[in-house]
Coordinates of C-alpha atoms in Angstrom, one line a residue:
M1 CA 0.0 0.0 0.0
P2 CA 1.4 3.4 -0.9
V3 CA 2.2 5.7 2.0
S4 CA -0.1 8.7 2.3
H5 CA 1.4 12.1 2.5
V6 CA -1.7 13.9 3.6
A7 CA 0.1 15.6 6.4
D8 CA 2.5 17.2 3.8
R9 CA -0.3 18.8 1.9
P10 CA -0.8 22.6 2.4
V11 CA -3.8 23.4 4.5
W12 CA -6.1 26.1 3.2
T13 CA -6.9 28.8 5.7
R14 CA -9.1 31.8 5.3
R15 CA -7.4 35.2 5.4
T16 CA -7.9 37.3 8.5
T17 CA -9.7 40.6 8.3
R18 CA -6.4 42.4 8.5
E19 CA -4.9 40.4 5.7
Q20 CA -7.9 41.0 3.5
F21 CA -7.8 44.7 4.2
A22 CA -4.1 44.7 3.3
A23 CA -4.7 42.9 0.0
Y24 CA -7.5 45.3 -1.0
A25 CA -5.4 48.3 0.0
G26 CA -2.5 46.9 -2.1
W27 CA -4.8 46.5 -5.2
L28 CA -6.3 50.0 -4.6
A29 CA -2.8 51.5 -4.4
L30 CA -1.8 49.7 -7.7
V31 CA -4.9 51.1 -9.5
A32 CA -4.2 54.6 -8.2
L33 CA -0.6 54.4 -9.3
T34 CA -1.6 53.2 -12.7
V35 CA -4.1 56.1 -13.1
F36 CA -1.5 58.6 -12.0
A37 CA 1.2 57.2 -14.3
F38 CA -1.3 57.3 -17.2
Q39 CA -2.1 60.9 -16.5
V40 CA 1.5 61.9 -16.4
M41 CA 2.2 60.0 -19.6
T42 CA -0.6 61.6 -21.5
R43 CA -0.3 65.1 -20.0
D44 CA 0.9 66.6 -23.2
T45 CA -1.0 64.4 -25.5
I46 CA -3.1 66.0 -28.2
W47 CA -6.0 63.6 -28.5
F48 CA -7.2 64.9 -31.8
F49 CA -4.0 63.6 -33.4
V50 CA -4.4 60.2 -31.6
L51 CA -8.0 59.8 -32.9
D52 CA -6.7 60.8 -36.4
A53 CA -3.9 58.3 -36.3
P54 CA -5.6 55.4 -38.1
R55 CA -6.4 57.6 -41.1
Q56 CA -2.9 58.9 -41.2
A57 CA -1.4 55.4 -40.9
A58 CA -3.6 54.2 -43.7
D59 CA -2.5 57.1 -45.9
L60 CA 1.2 56.5 -45.1
L61 CA 0.9 52.8 -46.0
D62 CA -0.8 53.7 -49.2
R63 CA 2.1 56.0 -50.2
A64 CA 4.7 53.4 -49.1
W65 CA 3.3 50.7 -51.3
P66 CA 4.4 49.3 -53.7
P67 CA 8.1 49.4 -52.8
R68 CA 10.4 51.1 -55.2
W69 CA 12.6 48.1 -56.1
S70 CA 14.8 50.1 -58.4
Y71 CA 16.2 51.8 -55.2
M72 CA 17.9 48.5 -54.3
E73 CA 21.0 49.2 -56.4
R74 CA 21.8 52.1 -54.0
L75 CA 21.5 49.9 -50.9
W76 CA 24.2 47.3 -51.6
A77 CA 27.1 49.4 -50.5
P78 CA 25.4 50.8 -47.4
L79 CA 24.3 47.3 -46.5
W80 CA 27.9 46.0 -46.8
D81 CA 29.0 49.0 -44.6
T82 CA 26.4 47.9 -42.0
L83 CA 27.7 44.4 -41.9
N84 CA 31.3 45.7 -41.6
I85 CA 30.3 48.0 -38.7
A86 CA 28.7 45.1 -36.9
T87 CA 31.5 42.6 -37.5
L88 CA 34.4 44.9 -36.8
G89 CA 32.6 46.5 -33.8
T90 CA 32.0 43.1 -32.3
L91 CA 35.6 42.1 -32.7
L92 CA 36.7 45.3 -31.1
G93 CA 34.4 44.7 -28.2
I94 CA 35.6 41.2 -27.7
V95 CA 39.2 42.1 -27.7
I96 CA 38.6 44.6 -24.9
A97 CA 36.0 42.5 -23.0
V98 CA 38.1 39.4 -22.6
P99 CA 40.8 40.9 -20.3
I100 CA 38.0 42.9 -18.5
A101 CA 36.2 39.7 -17.8
F102 CA 39.2 38.1 -16.3
L103 CA 39.8 41.2 -14.1
A104 CA 36.1 41.1 -13.0
A105 CA 35.9 37.4 -12.1
R106 CA 36.6 36.7 -8.4
N107 CA 38.7 33.6 -9.1
T108 CA 41.0 35.3 -11.7
T109 CA 41.2 39.0 -10.7
P110 CA 44.6 40.1 -9.3
S111 CA 42.9 42.4 -6.8
L112 CA 39.4 42.1 -5.4
A113 CA 39.7 45.6 -3.8
F114 CA 41.0 47.5 -6.9
A115 CA 41.0 45.7 -10.2
R116 CA 37.6 44.0 -9.9
P117 CA 35.7 47.2 -9.0
I118 CA 37.2 49.0 -12.0
A119 CA 36.4 46.1 -14.3
L120 CA 32.8 45.9 -13.1
F121 CA 32.5 49.7 -13.5
V122 CA 33.6 49.4 -17.2
I123 CA 31.1 46.6 -17.8
V124 CA 28.2 48.5 -16.2
A125 CA 29.1 51.7 -18.0
S126 CA 29.2 49.9 -21.3
R127 CA 25.8 48.2 -20.7
S128 CA 24.2 51.4 -19.4
I129 CA 24.7 53.5 -22.6
N130 CA 22.9 52.5 -25.8
S131 CA 24.9 52.1 -28.9
L132 CA 22.9 55.0 -30.5
I133 CA 24.1 57.3 -27.7
W134 CA 27.6 56.1 -28.1
A135 CA 27.4 56.9 -31.8
L136 CA 26.0 60.4 -31.1
L137 CA 29.0 61.1 -28.8
L138 CA 31.5 59.7 -31.2
V139 CA 30.1 61.5 -34.2
A140 CA 30.5 64.7 -32.3
I141 CA 34.1 63.8 -31.3
I142 CA 35.6 62.1 -34.4
G143 CA 33.1 63.1 -37.0
P144 CA 30.5 61.1 -39.0
G145 CA 31.4 57.9 -40.8
L146 CA 32.0 54.2 -40.3
L147 CA 34.7 54.6 -37.7
A148 CA 32.2 56.2 -35.3
G149 CA 29.8 53.4 -35.8
I150 CA 32.5 50.7 -35.3
I151 CA 33.7 52.2 -32.1
A152 CA 30.1 52.7 -30.9
I153 CA 29.3 49.1 -31.5
G154 CA 32.5 48.0 -29.8
L155 CA 31.9 50.1 -26.7
R156 CA 28.4 48.7 -26.4
S157 CA 29.6 45.1 -26.8
I158 CA 32.2 45.3 -24.0
G159 CA 29.6 45.2 -21.3
F160 CA 27.5 42.4 -22.8
V161 CA 30.4 40.0 -23.6
G162 CA 32.3 41.0 -20.4
K163 CA 29.4 40.3 -18.1
L164 CA 28.5 36.9 -19.5
L165 CA 32.1 35.8 -19.8
Y166 CA 33.1 36.8 -16.3
E167 CA 30.1 34.9 -14.9
A168 CA 31.2 31.9 -16.9
I169 CA 34.7 32.2 -15.5
E170 CA 33.4 32.3 -11.9
E171 CA 31.3 29.1 -12.6
I172 CA 34.2 26.9 -13.8
D173 CA 35.2 23.6 -12.1
E174 CA 38.0 24.6 -9.7
S175 CA 39.2 21.0 -9.5
Q176 CA 40.6 21.3 -13.0
V177 CA 42.5 24.4 -12.0
E178 CA 43.9 22.7 -8.9
A179 CA 44.9 19.7 -11.1
V180 CA 46.8 21.9 -13.5
K181 CA 48.5 23.8 -10.7
A182 CA 49.6 20.5 -9.2
T183 CA 51.7 19.9 -12.3
G184 CA 53.7 23.1 -11.5
A185 CA 51.8 25.4 -13.9
R186 CA 51.5 29.0 -13.0
G187 CA 49.8 32.2 -14.2
A188 CA 49.1 32.1 -17.9
Q189 CA 49.5 28.3 -18.1
V190 CA 46.7 27.8 -15.6
I191 CA 44.5 30.1 -17.7
D192 CA 45.5 28.5 -20.9
Y193 CA 45.0 24.8 -19.9
A194 CA 42.5 25.0 -17.0
I195 CA 40.2 28.0 -17.6
V196 CA 40.0 28.7 -21.3
P197 CA 38.9 25.1 -22.3
Q198 CA 36.0 25.4 -19.9
I199 CA 34.7 28.8 -21.0
L200 CA 35.5 28.4 -24.7
P201 CA 32.0 27.2 -25.7
T202 CA 30.3 30.0 -23.7
F203 CA 32.7 32.6 -25.2
A204 CA 32.0 31.4 -28.8
G205 CA 28.3 31.4 -28.3
V206 CA 28.2 34.8 -26.6
S207 CA 30.4 36.3 -29.3
V208 CA 28.2 35.1 -32.2
F209 CA 25.0 36.1 -30.3
R210 CA 26.4 39.6 -29.8
W211 CA 27.3 39.8 -33.5
D212 CA 23.7 39.0 -34.3
I213 CA 22.5 41.8 -32.0
N214 CA 25.0 44.2 -33.5
I215 CA 23.6 43.6 -37.0
R216 CA 20.3 45.0 -35.8
E217 CA 21.8 47.9 -33.9
S218 CA 24.2 48.9 -36.8
A219 CA 21.2 49.3 -39.1
V220 CA 20.1 52.4 -37.3
L221 CA 23.4 54.1 -36.4
G222 CA 23.3 55.9 -39.7
L223 CA 20.4 58.0 -38.4
V224 CA 23.0 59.9 -36.3
G225 CA 25.7 59.9 -39.0
A226 CA 27.6 56.8 -38.0
G227 CA 27.4 55.2 -41.5
G228 CA 25.6 52.1 -42.8
I229 CA 22.2 51.7 -44.3
G230 CA 20.8 54.0 -41.7
V231 CA 22.2 56.9 -43.7
Q232 CA 20.0 55.9 -46.6
L233 CA 17.0 55.5 -44.3
N234 CA 17.5 59.0 -42.9
S235 CA 17.8 60.4 -46.3
S236 CA 14.6 58.7 -47.5
L237 CA 12.7 59.8 -44.4
A238 CA 13.8 63.4 -44.8
R239 CA 12.5 63.4 -48.4
L240 CA 9.3 61.6 -47.4
A241 CA 10.1 58.9 -50.0
W242 CA 8.0 56.2 -48.3
S243 CA 8.3 53.7 -51.2
E244 CA 12.1 53.8 -50.6
V245 CA 11.7 53.5 -46.9
T246 CA 9.6 50.3 -47.5
V247 CA 12.5 48.8 -49.5
I248 CA 15.0 49.7 -46.8
F249 CA 12.8 48.1 -44.1
I250 CA 12.5 44.9 -46.2
V251 CA 16.3 44.8 -46.7
I252 CA 16.9 45.3 -42.9
L253 CA 14.3 42.7 -42.1
A254 CA 15.9 40.2 -44.5
T255 CA 19.4 40.9 -43.2
V256 CA 18.3 40.4 -39.5
V257 CA 16.5 37.1 -40.4
V258 CA 19.7 35.8 -42.2
S259 CA 21.9 36.9 -39.3
E260 CA 19.6 35.2 -36.8
W261 CA 19.7 32.0 -38.9
V262 CA 23.5 32.1 -39.2
S263 CA 23.9 32.9 -35.4
A264 CA 21.6 30.0 -34.5
K265 CA 23.5 27.5 -36.7
V266 CA 26.9 28.6 -35.5
R267 CA 25.8 28.4 -31.8
A268 CA 24.3 25.0 -32.3
T269 CA 27.5 23.7 -33.9
I270 CA 29.7 25.2 -31.2
I271 CA 27.6 24.3 -28.2

C-alpha cells in the first residue's frame, strides 16, 4: 500500500480581516498608481492627433506601397558597410571584453579591492549606454562615418560580452584548476590549460550572439551619422520617400533574419 502524505499537503486557511484589508489596499494603491502614471504619460498628448492616427497610418501605408525596387541598387554598398560595422565592432568589443572579464571574475582577478571594481564599472558603464548614444557622442568627437559606428558598437559590446564571460569564469570547475596547478603550472599556463577550455563554448556562443544583435543595432546608427544603411534610411525619411523606406525596411528585415539563422546555426554547432 502506498504511504499517504496527507500531512505534507498545504492546509487552506481563510485570510484574517487584517490580511484581506491589506490585500484590498494593495490593489487599490496599484490602481491609483496606474491612473497617476497614465495621467503623467498623457499630460501633453493632443487627443485629436491620436484619434486621427488610423487615417494617417492608412495614408502612409498607401504611399509606401508598392516598394520602389529600383532603389535596391543604391543599398548594396550601405548594407555592406552595416555588416562591416557590426563585425568589426563586435571584434573590437571582444578584444577589450576578454581581459576585462578576467579582471572582473573573483577567481582570476589580481585584486578584489582595486582591479575588480574598476572592471565591473567598465562593464556596467558599457551596458548602461545604448549604442545609438555612443554613436552620437563619437560623431561629435571624431566626425561622421563608419569609424564612429564601429567604435560605438565596440563600446556597447564590451559590457554584454564581459558580463556573461566573467560569470562563466566564476562558474568553472575549480578542481581542474587545482589539477593543472599541481603539475607546477603558474599564471598564464593555468588560464590556458584549465580555464580557457571550460569557457570556450560560452565565449564562442556569446560572441556570435552579440554579433547577431549588433547587426540590428548597426542598421540604425546611420540615423545619427555613423554610417551604414541608416544613412539611406535617414535620407529617404527626410525626403518623405516612403516607397524607398519600404525597400529599406525589407532589406533590414531580411538581413536580420539571415543573421539570426547564421547565429543559431553557429551556436548549435559550437555548443
